[in-house]
Short mmCIF file of N, CA and C in Angstrom, two decimals:
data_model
loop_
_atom_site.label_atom_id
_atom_site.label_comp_id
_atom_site.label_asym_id
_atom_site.label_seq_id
_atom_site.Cartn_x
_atom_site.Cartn_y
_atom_site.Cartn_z
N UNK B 906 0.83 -1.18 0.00
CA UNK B 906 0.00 0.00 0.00
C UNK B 906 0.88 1.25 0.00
N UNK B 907 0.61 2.25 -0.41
CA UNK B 907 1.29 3.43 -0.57
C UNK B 907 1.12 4.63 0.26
N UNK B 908 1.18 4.93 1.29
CA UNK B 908 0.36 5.80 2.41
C UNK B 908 1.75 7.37 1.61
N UNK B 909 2.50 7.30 0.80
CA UNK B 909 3.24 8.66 1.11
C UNK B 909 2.27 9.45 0.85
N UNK B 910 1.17 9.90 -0.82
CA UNK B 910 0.69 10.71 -0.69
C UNK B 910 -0.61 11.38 0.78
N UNK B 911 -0.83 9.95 1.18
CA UNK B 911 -2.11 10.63 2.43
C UNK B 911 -1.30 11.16 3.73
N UNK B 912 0.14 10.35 3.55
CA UNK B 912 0.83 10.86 5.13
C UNK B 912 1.43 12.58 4.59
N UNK B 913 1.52 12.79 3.36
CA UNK B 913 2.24 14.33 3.32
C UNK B 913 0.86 15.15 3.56
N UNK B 914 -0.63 14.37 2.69
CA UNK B 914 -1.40 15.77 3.42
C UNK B 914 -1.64 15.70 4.63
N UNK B 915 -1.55 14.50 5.42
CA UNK B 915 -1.66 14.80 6.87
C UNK B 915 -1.04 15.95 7.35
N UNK B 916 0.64 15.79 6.95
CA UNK B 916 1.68 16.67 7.74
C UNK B 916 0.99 18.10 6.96
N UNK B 917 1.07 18.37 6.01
CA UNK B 917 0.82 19.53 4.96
C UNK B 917 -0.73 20.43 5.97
N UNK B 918 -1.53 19.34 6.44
CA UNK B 918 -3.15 19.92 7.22
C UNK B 918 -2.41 20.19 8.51
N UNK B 919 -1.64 19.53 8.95
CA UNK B 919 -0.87 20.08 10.48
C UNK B 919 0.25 21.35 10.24
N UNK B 920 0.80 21.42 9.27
CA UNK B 920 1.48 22.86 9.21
C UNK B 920 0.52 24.29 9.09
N UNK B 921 -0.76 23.73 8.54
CA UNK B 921 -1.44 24.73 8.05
C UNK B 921 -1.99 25.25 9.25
N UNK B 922 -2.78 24.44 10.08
CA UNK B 922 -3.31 24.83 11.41
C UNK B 922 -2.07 25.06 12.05
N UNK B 923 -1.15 24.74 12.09
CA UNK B 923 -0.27 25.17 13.26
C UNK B 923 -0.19 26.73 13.41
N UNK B 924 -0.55 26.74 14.85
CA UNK B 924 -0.56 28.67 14.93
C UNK B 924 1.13 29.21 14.96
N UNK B 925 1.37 29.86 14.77
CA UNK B 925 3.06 30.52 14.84
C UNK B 925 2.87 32.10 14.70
N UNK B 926 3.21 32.59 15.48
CA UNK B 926 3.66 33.70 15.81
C UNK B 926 4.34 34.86 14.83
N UNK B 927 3.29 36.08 14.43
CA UNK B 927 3.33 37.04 13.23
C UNK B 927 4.15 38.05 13.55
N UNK B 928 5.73 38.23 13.04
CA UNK B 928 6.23 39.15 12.75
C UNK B 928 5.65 40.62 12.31
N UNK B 929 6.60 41.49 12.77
CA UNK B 929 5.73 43.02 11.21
C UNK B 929 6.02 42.41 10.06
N UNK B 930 7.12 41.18 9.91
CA UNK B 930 7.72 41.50 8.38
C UNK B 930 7.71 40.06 7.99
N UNK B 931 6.33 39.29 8.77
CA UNK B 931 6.10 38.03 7.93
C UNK B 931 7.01 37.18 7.89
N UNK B 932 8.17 37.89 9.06
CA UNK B 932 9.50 36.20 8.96
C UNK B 932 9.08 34.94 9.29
N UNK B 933 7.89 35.05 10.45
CA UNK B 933 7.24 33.71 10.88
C UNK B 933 5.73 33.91 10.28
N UNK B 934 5.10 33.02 10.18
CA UNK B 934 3.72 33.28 9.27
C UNK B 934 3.71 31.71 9.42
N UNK B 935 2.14 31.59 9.31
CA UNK B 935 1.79 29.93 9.25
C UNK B 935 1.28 30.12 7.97
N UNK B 936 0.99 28.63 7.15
CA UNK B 936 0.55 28.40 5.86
C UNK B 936 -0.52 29.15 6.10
N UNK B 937 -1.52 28.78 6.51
CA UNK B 937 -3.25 29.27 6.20
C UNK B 937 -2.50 31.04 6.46
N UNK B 938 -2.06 31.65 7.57
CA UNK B 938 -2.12 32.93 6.80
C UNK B 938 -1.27 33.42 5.49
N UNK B 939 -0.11 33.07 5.40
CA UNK B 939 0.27 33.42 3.97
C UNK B 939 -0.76 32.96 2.80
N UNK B 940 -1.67 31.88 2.41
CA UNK B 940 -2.41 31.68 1.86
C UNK B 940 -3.64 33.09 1.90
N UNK B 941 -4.01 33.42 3.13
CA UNK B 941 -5.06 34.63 3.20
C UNK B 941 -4.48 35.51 2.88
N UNK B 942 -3.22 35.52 2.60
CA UNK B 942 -2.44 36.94 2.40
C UNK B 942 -2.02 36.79 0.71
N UNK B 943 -2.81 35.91 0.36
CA UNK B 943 -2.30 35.70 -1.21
C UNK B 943 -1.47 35.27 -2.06
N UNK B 944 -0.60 34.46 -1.42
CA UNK B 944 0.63 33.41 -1.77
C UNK B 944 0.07 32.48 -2.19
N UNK B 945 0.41 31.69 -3.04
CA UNK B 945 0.28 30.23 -3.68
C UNK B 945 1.46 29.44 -3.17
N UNK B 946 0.59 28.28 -3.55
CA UNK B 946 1.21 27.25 -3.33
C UNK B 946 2.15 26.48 -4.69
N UNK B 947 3.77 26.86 -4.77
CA UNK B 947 3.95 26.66 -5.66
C UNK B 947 4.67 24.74 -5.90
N UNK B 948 5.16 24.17 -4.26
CA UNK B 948 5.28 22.54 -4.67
C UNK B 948 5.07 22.09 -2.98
N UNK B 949 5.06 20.89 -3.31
CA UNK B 949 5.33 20.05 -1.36
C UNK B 949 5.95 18.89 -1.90
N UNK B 950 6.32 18.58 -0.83
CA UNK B 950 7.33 17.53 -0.57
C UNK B 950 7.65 16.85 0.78
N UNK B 951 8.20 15.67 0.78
CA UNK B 951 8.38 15.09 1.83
C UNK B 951 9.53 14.75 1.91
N UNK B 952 10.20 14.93 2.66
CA UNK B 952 11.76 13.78 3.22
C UNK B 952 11.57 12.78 3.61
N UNK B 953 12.64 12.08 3.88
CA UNK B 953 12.27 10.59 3.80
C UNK B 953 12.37 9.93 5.50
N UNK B 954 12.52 11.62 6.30
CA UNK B 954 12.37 11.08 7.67
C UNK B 954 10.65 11.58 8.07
N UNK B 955 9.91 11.85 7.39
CA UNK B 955 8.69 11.93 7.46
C UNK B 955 8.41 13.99 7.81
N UNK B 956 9.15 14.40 7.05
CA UNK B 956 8.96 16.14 7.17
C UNK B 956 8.44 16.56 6.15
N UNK B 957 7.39 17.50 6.02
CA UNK B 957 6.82 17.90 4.96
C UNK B 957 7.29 19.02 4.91
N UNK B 958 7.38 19.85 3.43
CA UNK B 958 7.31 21.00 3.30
C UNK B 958 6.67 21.52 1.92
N UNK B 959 6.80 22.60 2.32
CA UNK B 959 5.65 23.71 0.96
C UNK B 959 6.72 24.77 0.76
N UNK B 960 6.57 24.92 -0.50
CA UNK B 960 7.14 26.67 -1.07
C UNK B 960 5.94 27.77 -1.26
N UNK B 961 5.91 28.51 -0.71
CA UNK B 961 4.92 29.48 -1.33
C UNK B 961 5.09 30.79 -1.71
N UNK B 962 4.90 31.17 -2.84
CA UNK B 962 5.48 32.35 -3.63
C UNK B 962 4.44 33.33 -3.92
N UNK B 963 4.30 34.51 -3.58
CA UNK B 963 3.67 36.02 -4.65
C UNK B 963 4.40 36.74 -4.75
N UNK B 964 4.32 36.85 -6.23
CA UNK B 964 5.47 38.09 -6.75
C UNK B 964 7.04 37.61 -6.82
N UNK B 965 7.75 38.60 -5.95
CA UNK B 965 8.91 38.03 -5.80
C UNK B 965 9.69 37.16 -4.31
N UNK B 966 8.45 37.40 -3.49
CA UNK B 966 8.69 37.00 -1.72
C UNK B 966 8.17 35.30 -1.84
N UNK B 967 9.10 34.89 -1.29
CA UNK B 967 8.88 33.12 -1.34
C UNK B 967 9.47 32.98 0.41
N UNK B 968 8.18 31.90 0.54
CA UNK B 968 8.05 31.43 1.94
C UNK B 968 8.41 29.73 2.03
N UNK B 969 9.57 28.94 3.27
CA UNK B 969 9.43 27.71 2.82
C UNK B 969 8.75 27.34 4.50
N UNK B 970 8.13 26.22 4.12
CA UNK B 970 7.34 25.66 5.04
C UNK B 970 7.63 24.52 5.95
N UNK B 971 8.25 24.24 6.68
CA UNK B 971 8.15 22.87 7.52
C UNK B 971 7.73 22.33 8.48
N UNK B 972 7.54 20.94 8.69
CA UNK B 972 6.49 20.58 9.72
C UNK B 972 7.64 20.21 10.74
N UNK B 973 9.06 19.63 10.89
CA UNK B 973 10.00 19.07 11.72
C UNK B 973 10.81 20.11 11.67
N UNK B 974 11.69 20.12 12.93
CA UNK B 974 11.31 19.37 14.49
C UNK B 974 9.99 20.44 14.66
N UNK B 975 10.01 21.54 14.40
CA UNK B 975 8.97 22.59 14.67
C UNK B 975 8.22 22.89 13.37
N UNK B 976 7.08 23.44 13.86
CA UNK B 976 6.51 24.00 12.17
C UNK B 976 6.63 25.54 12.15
N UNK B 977 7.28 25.95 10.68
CA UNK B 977 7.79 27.02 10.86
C UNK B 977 7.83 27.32 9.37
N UNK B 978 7.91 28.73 9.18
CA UNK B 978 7.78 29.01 7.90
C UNK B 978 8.93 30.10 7.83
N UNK B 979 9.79 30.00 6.88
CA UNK B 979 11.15 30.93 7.03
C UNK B 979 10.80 31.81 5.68
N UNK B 980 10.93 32.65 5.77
CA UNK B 980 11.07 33.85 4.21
C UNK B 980 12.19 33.25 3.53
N UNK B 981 12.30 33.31 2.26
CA UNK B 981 13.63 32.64 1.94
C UNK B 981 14.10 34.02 0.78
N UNK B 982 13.26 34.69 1.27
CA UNK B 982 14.76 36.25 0.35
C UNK B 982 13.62 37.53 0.74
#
């Protein structure tokens, strides 16, 4: 049986609810608010120790997403 795709949206629905703590300048941001704030979702992925992550991009500001050890969303420029 193949559980990777149902175990990444598991992790992918737990980053999203995870609450994290809003900068002025959006360094920390959880998925669901960068999503309300108009970012897409541009890939996800999993590692192979069971960590999910998301890229999410508008414009030129890209956010990366992870669920391990913490869930956290870093600006990446």
């Amino acid at each position: 049986m193949r559980h990777g795709p149902i175990a990444l949206l598991v992790l992918l629905a737990g980053i999203a609810a995870a609450p994290a703590a809003r900068a002025a300048d959006q360094a920390a941001a959880s998925v669901a608010q960068l999503l309300k704030d108009g970012y897409d979702i541009k890939t996800a992925f999993a590692d192979t120790g069971g960590g999910a992550y998301i890229i999410l991009q508008r414009g030129t500001s890209a956010y990366l997403c992870h669920s391990a050890p913490r869930q956290t969303c870093e600006k990446m420029n």
